[in-house]
CSV table of C-alpha atoms in Angstrom, one decimal:
chain,number,residue,atom,x,y,z
A,1,MET,CA,38.5,-70.1,-79.6
A,2,ALA,CA,41.8,-68.7,-78.4
A,3,ALA,CA,43.5,-72.1,-79.1
A,4,VAL,CA,42.3,-72.1,-82.7
A,5,VAL,CA,43.5,-68.6,-83.3
A,6,ALA,CA,46.9,-69.4,-81.8
A,7,ALA,CA,47.3,-72.5,-84.0
A,8,THR,CA,46.3,-70.6,-87.1
A,9,ALA,CA,48.9,-67.9,-86.3
A,10,LEU,CA,51.5,-70.4,-85.7
A,11,LYS,CA,51.0,-72.1,-89.0
A,12,GLY,CA,50.7,-68.9,-91.0
A,13,ARG,CA,53.1,-66.4,-89.5
A,14,GLY,CA,55.6,-68.3,-87.5
A,15,ALA,CA,56.6,-68.6,-84.0
A,16,ARG,CA,57.4,-65.0,-83.4
A,17,ASN,CA,54.0,-63.8,-84.3
A,18,ALA,CA,52.5,-66.6,-82.2
A,19,ARG,CA,54.3,-65.3,-79.1
A,20,VAL,CA,53.0,-61.8,-79.6
A,21,LEU,CA,49.5,-63.0,-80.2
A,22,ARG,CA,49.6,-65.2,-77.1
A,23,GLY,CA,50.7,-62.1,-75.0
A,24,ILE,CA,47.8,-60.0,-76.3
A,25,LEU,CA,45.3,-62.8,-75.5
A,26,SER,CA,46.7,-63.3,-72.0
A,27,GLY,CA,46.4,-59.5,-71.4
A,28,ALA,CA,42.8,-59.5,-72.6
A,29,THR,CA,42.0,-62.4,-70.3
A,30,ALA,CA,43.5,-60.5,-67.3
A,31,ASN,CA,41.6,-57.4,-68.2
A,32,LYS,CA,38.4,-59.4,-68.4
A,33,ALA,CA,39.1,-61.0,-65.0
A,34,GLN,CA,39.7,-57.5,-63.4
A,35,ASN,CA,36.5,-56.2,-64.9
A,36,ARG,CA,34.6,-59.2,-63.5
A,37,THR,CA,36.2,-58.5,-60.1
A,38,ARG,CA,35.2,-54.8,-60.2
A,39,ALA,CA,31.7,-55.8,-61.2
A,40,LEU,CA,31.4,-58.1,-58.2
A,41,GLN,CA,32.7,-55.5,-55.9
A,42,SER,CA,30.4,-52.9,-57.3
A,43,HIS,CA,27.4,-55.2,-56.9
A,44,SER,CA,28.3,-56.1,-53.3
A,45,SER,CA,28.6,-52.4,-52.3
A,46,SER,CA,25.5,-51.2,-54.1
A,47,GLU,CA,24.3,-49.4,-50.9
A,48,CYS,CA,27.5,-47.4,-50.7
A,49,LYS,CA,27.9,-44.0,-52.3
A,50,GLU,CA,29.2,-44.0,-55.8
A,51,GLU,CA,32.8,-43.0,-56.3
A,52,PRO,CA,33.2,-39.5,-57.6
A,53,GLU,CA,34.2,-39.1,-61.2
A,54,PRO,CA,37.8,-38.3,-61.8
A,55,LEU,CA,38.6,-34.7,-62.3
A,56,SER,CA,39.6,-33.4,-65.6
A,57,PRO,CA,43.3,-33.1,-66.0
A,58,GLU,CA,42.8,-29.4,-66.7
A,59,LEU,CA,41.3,-28.8,-63.2
A,60,GLU,CA,43.4,-28.3,-60.1
A,61,TYR,CA,42.2,-30.0,-56.9
A,62,ILE,CA,42.1,-27.6,-53.9
A,63,PRO,CA,41.2,-29.2,-50.6
A,64,ARG,CA,38.3,-27.6,-48.7
A,65,LYS,CA,39.1,-25.9,-45.4
A,66,ARG,CA,37.0,-26.8,-42.4
A,67,GLY,CA,34.9,-23.8,-41.3
A,68,LYS,CA,34.7,-22.4,-37.8
A,69,ASN,CA,31.7,-23.3,-35.6
A,70,PRO,CA,29.7,-20.1,-35.0
A,71,MET,CA,28.1,-21.5,-31.8
A,72,LYS,CA,31.5,-21.8,-30.1
A,73,ALA,CA,31.7,-18.0,-29.6
A,74,VAL,CA,28.2,-17.9,-28.2
A,75,GLU,CA,29.0,-20.7,-25.8
A,76,LEU,CA,32.2,-18.9,-24.7
A,77,ALA,CA,30.3,-15.6,-24.2
A,78,TRP,CA,27.6,-17.4,-22.1
A,79,ALA,CA,30.2,-19.3,-20.0
A,80,ILE,CA,32.0,-16.0,-19.2
A,81,GLY,CA,29.0,-13.6,-19.1
A,82,PHE,CA,26.6,-15.6,-17.0
A,83,PRO,CA,28.7,-15.8,-13.8
A,84,CYS,CA,29.9,-12.2,-14.3
A,85,GLY,CA,26.3,-11.1,-14.6
A,86,ILE,CA,25.4,-13.0,-11.4
A,87,LEU,CA,28.4,-11.4,-9.6
A,88,LEU,CA,27.4,-7.9,-10.8
A,89,PHE,CA,23.8,-8.5,-9.6
A,90,ILE,CA,25.0,-9.5,-6.2
A,91,LEU,CA,27.3,-6.5,-5.9
A,92,THR,CA,24.6,-4.1,-7.0
A,93,LYS,CA,22.1,-5.6,-4.7
A,94,ARG,CA,24.5,-5.2,-1.8
A,95,GLU,CA,24.9,-1.5,-2.6
A,96,VAL,CA,21.1,-1.1,-2.8
A,97,ASP,CA,20.6,-3.0,0.5
A,98,LYS,CA,23.1,-0.8,2.4
A,99,ASP,CA,20.4,1.9,2.9
A,100,ARG,CA,17.9,-0.7,4.0
A,101,LEU,CA,20.0,-2.3,6.7
A,102,LYS,CA,19.2,0.4,9.3
A,103,GLN,CA,15.5,0.1,8.4
A,104,MET,CA,15.7,-3.6,8.9
A,105,LYS,CA,17.1,-3.0,12.4
A,106,ALA,CA,14.1,-0.8,13.2
A,107,ARG,CA,11.7,-3.5,11.9
A,108,GLN,CA,13.4,-6.1,14.0
A,109,ASN,CA,12.6,-4.0,17.0
A,110,MET,CA,9.0,-4.1,16.0
A,111,ARG,CA,9.1,-7.8,15.2
A,112,ALA,CA,10.5,-8.5,18.7
A,113,SER,CA,7.1,-7.3,20.1
A,114,ASN,CA,5.9,-10.9,20.6
A,115,THR,CA,9.2,-12.5,21.3
A,116,GLY,CA,12.6,-11.8,22.8
A,117,GLU,CA,13.3,-8.9,25.0
A,118,TYR,CA,9.9,-7.4,24.7
A,119,SER,CA,8.2,-10.6,25.9
A,120,LEU,CA,10.7,-10.8,28.7
A,121,TYR,CA,9.9,-7.2,29.8
A,122,THR,CA,6.1,-7.6,29.6
A,123,ARG,CA,5.4,-11.2,30.5
A,124,THR,CA,8.0,-12.3,33.0
A,125,TRP,CA,9.4,-11.2,36.4
A,126,LEU,CA,12.5,-10.0,34.6
A,127,GLY,CA,10.7,-7.0,33.3
A,128,TYR,CA,9.7,-6.0,36.9
A,129,LEU,CA,13.4,-6.4,38.0
A,130,PHE,CA,14.5,-4.2,35.1
A,131,TYR,CA,11.9,-1.6,36.1
A,132,ARG,CA,13.1,-1.7,39.8
A,133,GLN,CA,16.7,-1.1,38.5
A,134,GLN,CA,15.5,1.9,36.4
A,135,LEU,CA,13.7,3.2,39.5
A,136,ARG,CA,16.8,3.1,41.7
A,137,ARG,CA,19.0,4.7,39.2
A,138,ALA,CA,16.6,7.5,38.5
A,139,ARG,CA,16.1,8.3,42.2
A,140,ASN,CA,19.8,8.5,42.6
A,141,ARG,CA,20.4,10.6,39.5
A,142,TYR,CA,17.3,12.9,39.8
A,143,PRO,CA,16.4,13.1,43.5
A,144,LYS,CA,14.0,16.0,42.7
A,145,GLY,CA,12.9,14.6,39.3
A,146,HIS,CA,14.3,14.9,35.8
A,147,SER,CA,12.4,18.2,35.1
A,148,ARG,CA,10.9,21.2,36.9
A,149,THR,CA,7.2,21.2,36.2
A,150,GLN,CA,4.4,23.7,36.7
A,151,PRO,CA,0.9,22.7,37.7
A,152,ARG,CA,-2.2,24.1,35.8
A,153,LEU,CA,-5.0,25.4,37.9
A,154,PHE,CA,-8.5,25.8,36.4
A,155,ASN,CA,-11.8,26.6,38.1
A,156,GLY,CA,-11.6,24.1,41.0
A,157,VAL,CA,-9.4,21.6,39.0
A,158,LYS,CA,-5.7,21.2,39.3
A,159,VAL,CA,-3.4,19.1,37.0
A,160,LEU,CA,0.0,18.4,38.5
A,161,PRO,CA,2.7,16.8,36.4
A,162,ILE,CA,5.1,14.6,38.4
A,163,PRO,CA,8.5,13.8,36.8
A,164,VAL,CA,9.5,10.2,37.4
A,165,LEU,CA,12.2,7.7,36.2
A,166,SER,CA,14.5,9.3,33.6
A,167,ASP,CA,11.9,10.9,31.3
A,168,ASN,CA,8.4,9.7,32.3
A,169,TYR,CA,5.5,11.8,33.6
A,170,SER,CA,2.9,10.8,36.1
A,171,TYR,CA,0.0,13.1,36.9
A,172,LEU,CA,-2.3,14.0,39.7
A,173,ILE,CA,-5.8,15.3,38.7
A,174,ILE,CA,-7.2,17.1,41.7
A,175,ASP,CA,-10.7,18.3,42.6
A,176,THR,CA,-9.6,21.2,44.8
A,177,GLN,CA,-13.0,21.6,46.5
A,178,ALA,CA,-13.5,17.9,47.4
A,179,ARG,CA,-9.8,17.3,48.0
A,180,LEU,CA,-9.9,14.2,45.9
A,181,ALA,CA,-7.2,13.0,43.5
A,182,VAL,CA,-6.8,10.7,40.6
A,183,ALA,CA,-3.3,9.5,39.6
A,184,VAL,CA,-2.4,8.8,36.0
A,185,ASP,CA,0.4,6.2,35.3
A,186,PRO,CA,2.0,6.3,38.8
A,187,SER,CA,5.2,4.5,37.9
A,188,ASP,CA,7.1,5.8,41.0
A,189,PRO,CA,4.9,5.3,44.1
A,190,GLN,CA,7.3,7.2,46.3
A,191,ALA,CA,7.2,10.4,44.1
A,192,VAL,CA,3.4,10.2,43.7
A,193,GLN,CA,2.8,9.7,47.4
A,194,ALA,CA,5.0,12.7,48.2
A,195,SER,CA,2.9,14.8,45.9
A,196,ILE,CA,-0.3,13.5,47.4
A,197,GLU,CA,0.9,14.4,50.9
A,198,LYS,CA,2.1,17.8,49.8
A,199,GLU,CA,-1.3,18.6,48.2
A,200,GLY,CA,-3.2,17.2,51.2
A,201,VAL,CA,-5.6,15.2,49.1
A,202,THR,CA,-7.0,11.7,49.1
A,203,LEU,CA,-6.2,9.3,46.3
A,204,VAL,CA,-9.3,7.5,45.2
A,205,ALA,CA,-8.4,6.3,41.7
A,206,ILE,CA,-5.5,5.2,39.5
A,207,LEU,CA,-5.9,5.5,35.7
A,208,CYS,CA,-3.4,3.3,33.9
A,209,THR,CA,-2.9,3.8,30.2
A,210,HIS,CA,-1.2,0.5,29.6
A,211,LYS,CA,0.7,-2.4,31.2
A,212,HIS,CA,4.3,-1.4,30.7
A,213,TRP,CA,6.1,-1.2,34.1
A,214,ASP,CA,7.2,2.4,33.6
A,215,HIS,CA,3.5,3.3,33.6
A,216,SER,CA,2.0,0.8,36.0
A,217,GLY,CA,4.9,0.0,38.4
A,218,GLY,CA,3.3,1.9,41.4
A,219,ASN,CA,-0.1,0.3,41.3
A,220,ARG,CA,0.6,-2.2,44.0
A,221,ASP,CA,2.2,0.1,46.6
A,222,LEU,CA,-0.4,2.9,46.1
A,223,SER,CA,-3.4,0.6,46.1
A,224,ARG,CA,-2.2,-1.1,49.3
A,225,ARG,CA,-1.5,2.3,51.0
A,226,HIS,CA,-4.9,3.7,50.0
A,227,GLN,CA,-7.4,1.0,50.7
A,228,GLU,CA,-10.3,2.8,48.9
A,229,CYS,CA,-8.3,3.4,45.8
A,230,ARG,CA,-9.6,1.8,42.6
A,231,VAL,CA,-7.3,0.8,39.7
A,232,TYR,CA,-8.7,1.4,36.2
A,233,GLY,CA,-7.5,0.2,32.9
A,234,SER,CA,-8.1,-2.1,30.0
A,235,PRO,CA,-8.8,-5.8,30.7
A,236,GLU,CA,-7.0,-6.6,27.4
A,237,ASP,CA,-3.6,-5.3,28.6
A,238,GLY,CA,-2.8,-7.3,31.7
A,239,ILE,CA,-2.4,-4.3,34.0
A,240,PRO,CA,-1.1,-5.2,37.4
A,241,TYR,CA,-3.6,-4.9,40.3
A,242,LEU,CA,-6.4,-3.9,38.0
A,243,THR,CA,-9.7,-3.7,40.0
A,244,HIS,CA,-12.1,-1.9,37.6
A,245,PRO,CA,-11.8,-2.7,33.9
A,246,LEU,CA,-12.7,0.0,31.4
A,247,CYS,CA,-13.9,-0.1,27.8
A,248,HIS,CA,-14.0,2.5,25.0
A,249,GLN,CA,-16.1,5.5,26.1
A,250,ASP,CA,-16.5,4.5,29.7
A,251,VAL,CA,-16.5,7.4,32.1
A,252,VAL,CA,-14.9,7.6,35.6
A,253,SER,CA,-16.4,10.2,37.9
A,254,VAL,CA,-14.6,11.6,40.9
A,255,GLY,CA,-16.1,14.7,42.5
A,256,ARG,CA,-16.4,17.2,39.6
A,257,LEU,CA,-14.0,15.3,37.5
A,258,GLN,CA,-15.5,13.5,34.5
A,259,ILE,CA,-12.8,11.4,32.8
A,260,ARG,CA,-13.6,9.4,29.6
A,261,ALA,CA,-11.6,6.4,28.5
A,262,LEU,CA,-10.8,6.1,24.8
A,263,ALA,CA,-9.4,2.8,23.3
A,264,THR,CA,-6.3,3.6,21.3
A,265,PRO,CA,-4.5,0.2,20.6
A,266,GLY,CA,-1.2,0.1,18.7
A,267,HIS,CA,1.5,0.7,21.3
A,268,THR,CA,-0.1,-2.2,23.3
A,269,GLN,CA,-3.2,-4.1,22.5
A,270,GLY,CA,-5.3,-2.5,25.3
A,271,HIS,CA,-3.8,1.0,25.4
A,272,LEU,CA,-6.2,3.6,26.7
A,273,VAL,CA,-6.0,7.4,26.8
A,274,TYR,CA,-8.0,9.5,29.2
A,275,LEU,CA,-9.9,12.7,28.4
A,276,LEU,CA,-10.8,15.0,31.2
A,277,ASP,CA,-13.9,16.9,30.2
A,278,GLY,CA,-13.5,20.6,30.6
A,279,GLU,CA,-17.2,21.5,30.6
A,280,PRO,CA,-17.9,20.9,34.3
A,281,TYR,CA,-15.2,23.4,35.4
A,282,LYS,CA,-15.5,25.7,32.4
A,283,GLY,CA,-11.9,25.1,31.2
A,284,PRO,CA,-10.0,23.3,28.4
A,285,SER,CA,-10.3,19.5,28.2
A,286,CYS,CA,-7.1,17.6,29.0
A,287,LEU,CA,-5.9,14.5,27.2
A,288,PHE,CA,-3.6,12.1,29.2
A,289,SER,CA,-2.1,10.3,26.3
A,290,GLY,CA,0.3,7.7,27.8
A,291,ASP,CA,2.5,6.4,25.1
A,292,LEU,CA,0.1,7.0,22.2
A,293,LEU,CA,1.0,10.7,21.5
A,294,PHE,CA,3.9,12.9,22.6
A,295,LEU,CA,4.8,16.5,21.8
A,296,SER,CA,5.7,16.2,18.1
A,297,GLY,CA,5.8,12.4,18.3
A,298,CYS,CA,4.0,9.1,18.8
A,299,GLY,CA,4.7,5.8,20.5
A,300,ARG,CA,6.1,2.7,18.9
A,301,THR,CA,3.7,0.1,17.5
A,302,PHE,CA,4.6,-2.9,19.7
A,303,GLU,CA,1.3,-4.8,19.6
A,304,GLY,CA,-0.5,-3.7,16.4
A,305,THR,CA,-0.1,-2.5,12.9
A,306,ALA,CA,0.4,0.8,11.2
A,307,GLU,CA,-3.3,0.8,10.4
A,308,THR,CA,-4.2,0.2,14.0
A,309,MET,CA,-2.0,3.1,15.2
A,310,LEU,CA,-3.4,5.4,12.5
A,311,SER,CA,-6.9,4.7,13.6
A,312,SER,CA,-5.9,5.5,17.2
A,313,LEU,CA,-4.2,8.8,16.2
A,314,ASP,CA,-7.3,9.7,14.2
A,315,THR,CA,-9.4,9.2,17.4
A,316,VAL,CA,-7.3,11.9,19.0
A,317,LEU,CA,-7.4,14.2,15.9
A,318,GLY,CA,-11.2,14.3,16.4
A,319,LEU,CA,-10.8,16.2,19.6
A,320,GLY,CA,-10.8,20.0,19.9
A,321,ASP,CA,-7.8,22.2,19.1
A,322,ASP,CA,-7.8,23.7,22.5
A,323,THR,CA,-7.4,20.3,24.2
A,324,LEU,CA,-4.3,20.2,26.4
A,325,LEU,CA,-1.9,17.3,25.7
A,326,TRP,CA,-0.3,15.7,28.8
A,327,PRO,CA,2.1,13.0,27.4
A,328,GLY,CA,3.7,10.1,29.2
A,329,HIS,CA,7.3,11.1,28.4
A,330,GLU,CA,9.6,14.2,28.0
A,331,TYR,CA,10.6,13.6,24.3
A,332,ALA,CA,9.9,17.1,23.0
A,333,GLU,CA,13.4,18.3,21.9
A,334,GLU,CA,14.3,15.0,20.2
A,335,ASN,CA,10.9,14.7,18.5
A,336,LEU,CA,11.0,18.3,17.1
A,337,GLY,CA,14.5,17.6,15.8
A,338,PHE,CA,13.2,14.7,13.8
A,339,ALA,CA,10.3,16.7,12.6
A,340,GLY,CA,12.8,19.1,11.2
A,341,VAL,CA,14.3,16.3,9.1
A,342,VAL,CA,11.1,15.4,7.3
A,343,GLU,CA,9.6,19.0,7.2
A,344,PRO,CA,12.6,21.4,7.4
A,345,GLU,CA,10.5,24.4,6.2
A,346,ASN,CA,7.8,24.1,8.8
A,347,LEU,CA,7.9,27.5,10.6
A,348,ALA,CA,5.5,26.4,13.4
A,349,ARG,CA,8.0,23.5,14.3
A,350,GLU,CA,10.9,25.9,14.3
A,351,ARG,CA,9.2,28.3,16.7
A,352,LYS,CA,8.2,25.5,19.0
A,353,LEU,CA,11.8,24.0,18.9
A,354,GLN,CA,13.3,27.3,20.0
A,355,TRP,CA,10.9,27.5,22.9
A,356,VAL,CA,11.6,23.9,23.9
A,357,GLN,CA,15.3,24.4,23.8
A,358,ARG,CA,15.1,27.3,26.2
A,359,GLN,CA,12.9,25.3,28.5
A,360,ARG,CA,15.3,22.3,28.5
A,361,MET,CA,18.3,24.5,29.1
A,362,GLU,CA,16.7,25.3,32.5
A,363,ARG,CA,15.5,21.7,32.9
A,364,LYS,CA,11.9,22.8,32.7
A,365,GLY,CA,9.2,20.5,31.5
A,366,THR,CA,7.6,21.2,28.1
A,367,CYS,CA,4.1,19.9,28.7
A,368,PRO,CA,1.3,20.6,28.0
A,369,SER,CA,1.0,21.5,24.4
A,370,THR,CA,-2.4,21.7,22.6
A,371,LEU,CA,-3.8,19.5,19.9
A,372,GLY,CA,-4.0,22.6,17.7
A,373,GLU,CA,-0.3,23.0,18.0
A,374,GLU,CA,0.4,19.4,17.4
A,375,ARG,CA,-1.6,19.5,14.1
A,376,SER,CA,0.8,22.2,12.8
A,377,TYR,CA,4.1,20.4,13.4
A,378,ASN,CA,3.7,16.8,14.6
A,379,PRO,CA,4.5,14.7,11.5
A,380,PHE,CA,2.6,11.7,12.9
A,381,LEU,CA,-0.6,13.7,12.9
A,382,ARG,CA,0.1,15.1,9.4
A,383,THR,CA,0.0,12.0,7.2
A,384,HIS,CA,-2.8,13.6,5.2
A,385,CYS,CA,-0.6,16.5,4.2
A,386,LEU,CA,0.6,16.4,0.6
A,387,VAL,CA,3.8,18.2,1.5
A,388,LEU,CA,4.8,15.4,3.8
A,389,GLN,CA,3.8,12.7,1.3
A,390,GLU,CA,5.9,14.2,-1.4
A,391,ALA,CA,8.9,14.7,1.0
A,392,LEU,CA,9.0,11.0,1.8
A,393,GLY,CA,9.1,9.7,-1.7
A,394,PRO,CA,6.9,8.4,-4.5
A,395,GLY,CA,4.1,5.9,-4.1
A,396,LEU,CA,2.7,7.4,-0.9
A,397,GLY,CA,0.5,10.1,-2.3
A,398,PRO,CA,-3.3,10.2,-2.3
A,399,SER,CA,-4.9,7.1,-3.7
A,400,GLU,CA,-8.3,5.5,-3.9
A,401,ASP,CA,-7.6,3.8,-0.6
A,402,ASP,CA,-6.5,6.9,1.4
A,403,GLY,CA,-6.3,5.1,4.7
A,404,TYR,CA,-3.8,2.6,3.3
A,405,SER,CA,-1.5,5.2,1.9
A,406,ARG,CA,-1.6,7.2,5.1
A,407,ALA,CA,-0.8,4.0,7.0
A,408,GLN,CA,2.2,3.4,4.7
A,409,LEU,CA,3.4,6.9,5.4
A,410,LEU,CA,3.0,6.5,9.2
A,411,GLU,CA,4.9,3.3,9.1
A,412,LYS,CA,7.7,4.9,7.1
A,413,LEU,CA,7.8,7.8,9.5
A,414,ARG,CA,8.1,5.5,12.5
A,415,ARG,CA,11.0,3.6,10.9
A,416,LEU,CA,12.8,6.9,10.1
A,417,LYS,CA,12.2,8.1,13.6
A,418,ASP,CA,13.8,4.9,15.0
A,419,LEU,CA,16.8,5.4,12.8
A,420,HIS,CA,17.1,9.1,13.8
A,421,LYS,CA,17.1,8.1,17.4
A,422,SER,CA,19.8,5.5,16.9
A,423,LYS,CA,22.3,7.9,15.4
């Protein structure tokens, strides 16, 4: 077709027109080829996105700026804030724990009851060697005893405190008519024997409150010296040279003396206290409390729980107010000082402290007190008092389980007392 048109043009209009027409036809052919190529490319890339339509010449193209990622700030804050928060928590916890460090030391003393130093003292010969060393030092330092004591004489019954070691007390309970004597916790056999000879009596029984050497160390020498002497105590406590085991409420009779054993575990598993009945001699009953109860204090809980110790103290609280308390140690001034920390406005404690300080200035003993007095100022016997519960912080007040809350308070008192002593 193109050739026919070209020939016609050549014949009709001349060579010049023929060249123009040939150029137009060749351009049309090229355009057709390009259109065919674009169609093929469009067909082969049918799955691709269509090209955007060209903008109108009147519109100006403005390139779109890439926006900031909002999560980048969150990630940065997390990367910085998390470790800072951890560090702040650690520092804050350290500050809070500073006040607990001393309490932890006190608890460690209690946890050492079945291991470590306590086990060495109670279960090995090292404890006996330590006791012998204490004995030699005390005899050199206090040749006449650490305190000056006064006996109490009732109707045919005499109670004689014997100061031994650095702050312990042993006792002779004497039937003055029968000239028979009972020794309580004779830790220094030499001092006890001297008192026996001075009083001119026969030792027929030893009452041991518990196994610790500072309460039982004289059992061997005295029982060998006095062949008829019987050694009483709890079979659960491993008391040296025990001959006559006792249980709760068992009674030991010596002449007019009627002495009842009361089981009071806590300080040790088999701790006993001894109650001399005052009825036969028409006088006050006497409680020999060992390491359960002191003037304005109580013993440490080495082999028990706070609940166990609370139950033992309640056993003592059930006795009469006029019962005389004969403790195992001279701790009065220190204990009353601590009682002033937890109950500073207790007037009964203040009066008793002033009396004790006068006594100690002259190196006089402070026993006995009475259980009625102890109820008025001994914080370990006052766990039922709301004033004391409020003074030691929240969470220890009366609850449905009153025994548990009182045990908590007793445990906290004991920890505070240990810290007070360590200062």
